[in-house]
Amino acid sequence: MPNLPFQAPLSEIASHIQPFRVMKILGEAKALQSQGRDIIHMEIGEPDFPSLECVHQAAFEAAQLGLTHYTPSLGLPALRQKLSQFYQTFYQANVSAEQIMLTPGSSSALQLVLTAIVNPGDNVLLTDPTYPCNRQFVNLLYGQLVNVPSDADSNYQLNLALLKQHWQPDIKVVLVASPANPTGTVIEQAELMSMARFLAERNAFLIVDEIYQGLVYDRPAESILANHPRPDNIIVINSFSKFFGMTGWRLGWCVAPKILMPILDRLAQNLFLAAPTPAQYGAMAVLEPNALAQLELRRAVFAERRDVLFNSMQAAGFKLKVMPQGAFYLYWDVSEWTQDSEQFCQDLLNKTGVAITPGTDFGEQEGHHYVRLAYTTDSEQLIEAVNRIADFIKTIKD
Ligand SMILES: Cc1ncc(COP(=O)(O)O)c(C=O)c1O
């Protein structure tokens, strides 16, 4: 056989998957840092705090006891039970353990749930801007995206009026996040429930991504599951990544109608077998009252940072359209200075060492003139970042 060069026969769909640009900025910021540059990281969407000591302890103890094997695909029964109790205690929500499934990050929960629902060609409605991976999950299933532009007038969120306006009979599922990434905005429960009922009447699912649940400021944490009665078309996605500060442990969960559970179970058995076992033992500890009290203190730190960032931006003369109600992001319209948010972020990083994320990751329609700032660094750094941004803007103006 002649020694022919290998021409990798790759799938077509893989070539259509868009990069998550924040990872590129993060890589570049880290490269500059390793050259000795002073970098302020406001690009990546994860808490800067390490996971709690009790998590490490619980995972370590489980490992020492030899509990390092696969768990059932739906997750450790004790953890599913504990989450059911968590909903009862904190949200007065009746959620049976049988409806809860643990997954490797909520990313896998989103993929599983969409795989269980979406046929090639089915319509999936998302808001624009949105968490970007959602679009790629739909693309992987050959689903069709219905992007609904949202702006400051609707708190950058979907609402019943927008849903009605963009409704098409072949929409099978609508996916929202509250609080949302990249805007930190919240959908009120009454609005969510009216959308859930509208969709139930049309035989469509509502997926509510509650991954930033717990990270809300000036208002109590909420879950759509606390509403009674509620229609059977609601699926909730959640994670130990954000409020619980366990991004690297890769553990999330979903709460789905009973009818979906055997399908989700079968999919999980094939796709990843089970969520990581040490992470599940660690999560048992993070749901204990003393751990939750520590996380509450961290929430207060995020609340303070939000105020520091928002107020410093305003003091620098920057217009902000909405005060984020949760998560740890500020979505900022930079159209006064650019229509190319990627170049803006690139130049800002190179010239000032402040790493932020271009809106093109999140918004197909207007992302080119938005950027996302993550307040996942301390207040002092946030103030310094705003000063550097203000200096940078002056160089554009001059
Ligand atoms: C809205 C939203 N959903 C889901 C995820 C996925 O997170 P994880 O897989 O760590 O649970 C993220 C991560 O940033 C997010 O912002």
Short mmCIF file of C-alpha atoms in Angstrom, two decimals, residues 26-228:
data_model
loop_
_atom_site.label_atom_id
_atom_site.label_comp_id
_atom_site.label_asym_id
_atom_site.label_seq_id
_atom_site.Cartn_x
_atom_site.Cartn_y
_atom_site.Cartn_z
CA LEU A 26 -9.04 33.04 28.93
CA GLY A 27 -6.19 31.25 27.13
CA GLU A 28 -4.76 34.54 25.86
CA ALA A 29 -5.12 36.20 29.27
CA LYS A 30 -3.29 33.31 30.91
CA ALA A 31 -0.54 33.43 28.29
CA LEU A 32 -0.02 37.16 28.97
CA GLN A 33 -0.03 36.47 32.71
CA SER A 34 2.69 33.85 32.31
CA GLN A 35 4.78 36.56 30.59
CA GLY A 36 4.48 38.62 33.76
CA ARG A 37 1.57 40.91 32.73
CA ASP A 38 -0.83 42.05 35.44
CA ILE A 39 -4.16 40.55 34.34
CA ILE A 40 -7.61 41.12 35.87
CA HIS A 41 -9.75 38.10 35.09
CA MET A 42 -13.36 39.05 34.47
CA GLU A 43 -13.94 36.69 31.57
CA ILE A 44 -14.64 33.24 32.95
CA GLY A 45 -18.02 32.40 34.48
CA GLU A 46 -16.98 30.64 37.63
CA PRO A 47 -16.67 31.68 41.26
CA ASP A 48 -13.10 32.58 42.21
CA PHE A 49 -13.58 30.85 45.60
CA PRO A 50 -12.35 27.26 45.97
CA SER A 51 -14.87 24.54 46.76
CA LEU A 52 -15.60 24.18 50.48
CA GLU A 53 -13.36 22.15 52.76
CA CYS A 54 -16.30 19.92 53.78
CA VAL A 55 -16.68 18.89 50.13
CA HIS A 56 -13.04 17.84 49.94
CA GLN A 57 -13.37 15.98 53.22
CA ALA A 58 -16.52 14.10 52.22
CA ALA A 59 -15.11 13.10 48.82
CA PHE A 60 -11.85 12.00 50.44
CA GLU A 61 -13.59 9.95 53.12
CA ALA A 62 -15.78 8.26 50.51
CA ALA A 63 -12.71 7.41 48.46
CA GLN A 64 -10.96 6.00 51.54
CA LEU A 65 -13.98 3.79 52.17
CA GLY A 66 -13.62 2.45 48.65
CA LEU A 67 -16.69 4.27 47.34
CA THR A 68 -15.09 4.98 43.99
CA HIS A 69 -17.26 2.84 41.74
CA TYR A 70 -20.04 3.89 39.38
CA THR A 71 -23.21 5.06 41.04
CA PRO A 72 -26.59 4.25 39.43
CA SER A 73 -27.05 6.29 36.23
CA LEU A 74 -29.67 8.49 37.86
CA GLY A 75 -27.27 9.24 40.72
CA LEU A 76 -26.72 8.25 44.35
CA PRO A 77 -30.15 7.54 45.85
CA ALA A 78 -29.14 9.35 49.06
CA LEU A 79 -28.19 12.50 47.12
CA ARG A 80 -31.41 12.45 45.08
CA GLN A 81 -33.27 12.17 48.37
CA LYS A 82 -31.26 15.03 49.85
CA LEU A 83 -32.02 17.26 46.88
CA SER A 84 -35.71 16.43 47.22
CA GLN A 85 -35.47 17.53 50.85
CA PHE A 86 -33.54 20.66 49.78
CA TYR A 87 -36.44 21.69 47.53
CA GLN A 88 -38.88 21.07 50.36
CA THR A 89 -36.90 22.98 52.97
CA PHE A 90 -35.85 26.01 50.97
CA TYR A 91 -38.57 26.35 48.34
CA GLN A 92 -41.53 24.52 49.88
CA ALA A 93 -41.53 22.57 46.61
CA ASN A 94 -42.77 18.99 46.42
CA VAL A 95 -40.23 17.26 44.21
CA SER A 96 -39.94 13.52 44.59
CA ALA A 97 -36.46 11.98 44.51
CA GLU A 98 -37.60 9.83 41.54
CA GLN A 99 -37.83 12.98 39.44
CA ILE A 100 -34.25 14.06 40.18
CA MET A 101 -31.28 12.93 38.15
CA LEU A 102 -27.60 13.72 38.79
CA THR A 103 -25.45 14.48 35.74
CA PRO A 104 -21.81 15.42 34.98
CA GLY A 105 -22.42 19.19 35.21
CA SER A 106 -25.67 20.77 34.16
CA SER A 107 -24.14 20.79 30.66
CA SER A 108 -24.88 17.07 30.48
CA ALA A 109 -28.34 17.59 31.93
CA LEU A 110 -29.09 20.07 29.14
CA GLN A 111 -27.80 17.66 26.51
CA LEU A 112 -29.71 14.70 27.92
CA VAL A 113 -32.97 16.55 28.20
CA LEU A 114 -32.73 18.04 24.72
CA THR A 115 -31.74 14.64 23.30
CA ALA A 116 -34.83 13.15 24.93
CA ILE A 117 -37.08 15.75 23.27
CA VAL A 118 -35.66 17.09 20.01
CA ASN A 119 -35.95 15.33 16.64
CA PRO A 120 -33.99 16.56 13.61
CA GLY A 121 -35.82 19.61 12.30
CA ASP A 122 -37.74 20.30 15.53
CA ASN A 123 -37.87 23.92 16.61
CA VAL A 124 -36.27 24.99 19.88
CA LEU A 125 -36.89 28.53 21.09
CA LEU A 126 -34.08 30.36 22.88
CA THR A 127 -33.69 33.97 23.86
CA ASP A 128 -30.96 36.03 22.30
CA PRO A 129 -28.63 36.63 24.17
CA THR A 130 -28.35 33.18 25.72
CA TYR A 131 -25.83 30.80 27.24
CA PRO A 132 -24.04 29.91 23.99
CA CYS A 133 -23.63 26.15 24.47
CA ASN A 134 -27.42 25.78 24.31
CA ARG A 135 -27.32 26.64 20.61
CA GLN A 136 -24.64 24.04 20.00
CA PHE A 137 -26.61 21.35 21.87
CA VAL A 138 -29.52 22.01 19.54
CA ASN A 139 -27.21 22.00 16.50
CA LEU A 140 -25.81 18.61 17.52
CA LEU A 141 -29.34 17.21 17.41
CA TYR A 142 -30.05 18.83 14.03
CA GLY A 143 -32.75 20.89 15.70
CA GLN A 144 -33.80 24.30 14.38
CA LEU A 145 -33.16 27.38 16.48
CA VAL A 146 -35.82 30.02 16.95
CA ASN A 147 -33.88 32.96 18.41
CA VAL A 148 -36.02 35.56 20.12
CA PRO A 149 -34.20 38.87 20.51
CA SER A 150 -34.60 40.35 23.95
CA ASP A 151 -33.41 43.73 25.13
CA ALA A 152 -33.48 45.98 28.17
CA ASP A 153 -37.24 46.56 27.68
CA SER A 154 -37.92 42.91 28.58
CA ASN A 155 -35.10 42.74 31.14
CA TYR A 156 -33.18 40.75 28.46
CA GLN A 157 -35.55 37.88 29.09
CA LEU A 158 -38.37 36.05 27.40
CA ASN A 159 -41.89 36.87 28.51
CA LEU A 160 -45.36 35.71 27.54
CA ALA A 161 -45.89 38.57 25.09
CA LEU A 162 -42.62 37.82 23.26
CA LEU A 163 -43.39 34.11 23.33
CA LYS A 164 -46.80 34.69 21.75
CA GLN A 165 -45.29 37.04 19.19
CA HIS A 166 -42.67 34.47 18.11
CA TRP A 167 -44.82 31.37 18.54
CA GLN A 168 -44.77 28.77 15.77
CA PRO A 169 -46.85 25.59 16.07
CA ASP A 170 -43.83 23.37 15.50
CA ILE A 171 -41.89 24.67 18.52
CA LYS A 172 -41.31 21.69 20.77
CA VAL A 173 -39.37 23.20 23.60
CA VAL A 174 -38.52 26.62 25.02
CA LEU A 175 -35.37 27.10 27.09
CA VAL A 176 -34.86 30.01 29.47
CA ALA A 177 -32.44 30.69 32.31
CA SER A 178 -33.25 32.66 35.46
CA PRO A 179 -31.01 34.28 36.58
CA ALA A 180 -29.46 34.32 33.13
CA ASN A 181 -26.02 34.23 31.66
CA PRO A 182 -24.81 36.76 30.31
CA THR A 183 -27.22 39.35 31.73
CA GLY A 184 -27.83 38.29 35.34
CA THR A 185 -31.51 39.05 34.92
CA VAL A 186 -34.41 37.17 36.46
CA ILE A 187 -37.84 36.18 35.12
CA GLU A 188 -40.64 36.72 37.63
CA GLN A 189 -42.41 33.52 38.71
CA ALA A 190 -45.82 34.68 37.51
CA GLU A 191 -44.37 35.30 34.04
CA LEU A 192 -42.63 31.91 34.01
CA MET A 193 -45.80 30.14 35.04
CA SER A 194 -47.87 31.88 32.39
CA MET A 195 -45.32 30.77 29.79
CA ALA A 196 -45.37 27.23 31.18
CA ARG A 197 -49.18 27.10 30.88
CA PHE A 198 -49.14 28.62 27.39
CA LEU A 199 -46.68 25.93 26.30
CA ALA A 200 -48.49 23.09 28.08
CA GLU A 201 -51.64 23.98 26.14
CA ARG A 202 -49.58 23.64 22.96
CA ASN A 203 -47.87 20.41 23.98
CA ALA A 204 -44.43 21.97 24.30
CA PHE A 205 -41.88 21.72 27.10
CA LEU A 206 -40.46 24.60 29.14
CA ILE A 207 -36.89 24.08 30.34
CA VAL A 208 -35.90 26.46 33.12
CA ASP A 209 -32.18 26.63 33.76
CA GLU A 210 -31.89 27.52 37.45
CA ILE A 211 -28.11 27.08 37.60
CA TYR A 212 -27.67 30.54 39.17
CA GLN A 213 -30.38 29.86 41.74
CA GLY A 214 -29.16 31.07 45.11
CA LEU A 215 -27.04 33.79 43.52
CA VAL A 216 -29.68 36.51 43.62
CA TYR A 217 -29.39 39.87 45.33
CA ASP A 218 -32.05 41.99 47.03
CA ARG A 219 -34.61 39.20 46.56
CA PRO A 220 -35.16 35.64 47.72
CA ALA A 221 -33.93 32.66 45.69
CA GLU A 222 -36.77 31.00 43.80
CA SER A 223 -37.64 27.88 41.83
CA ILE A 224 -40.42 27.36 39.36
CA LEU A 225 -40.94 24.06 41.17
CA ALA A 226 -42.35 25.95 44.14
CA ASN A 227 -45.48 26.82 42.15
CA HIS A 228 -48.49 24.59 42.85
#
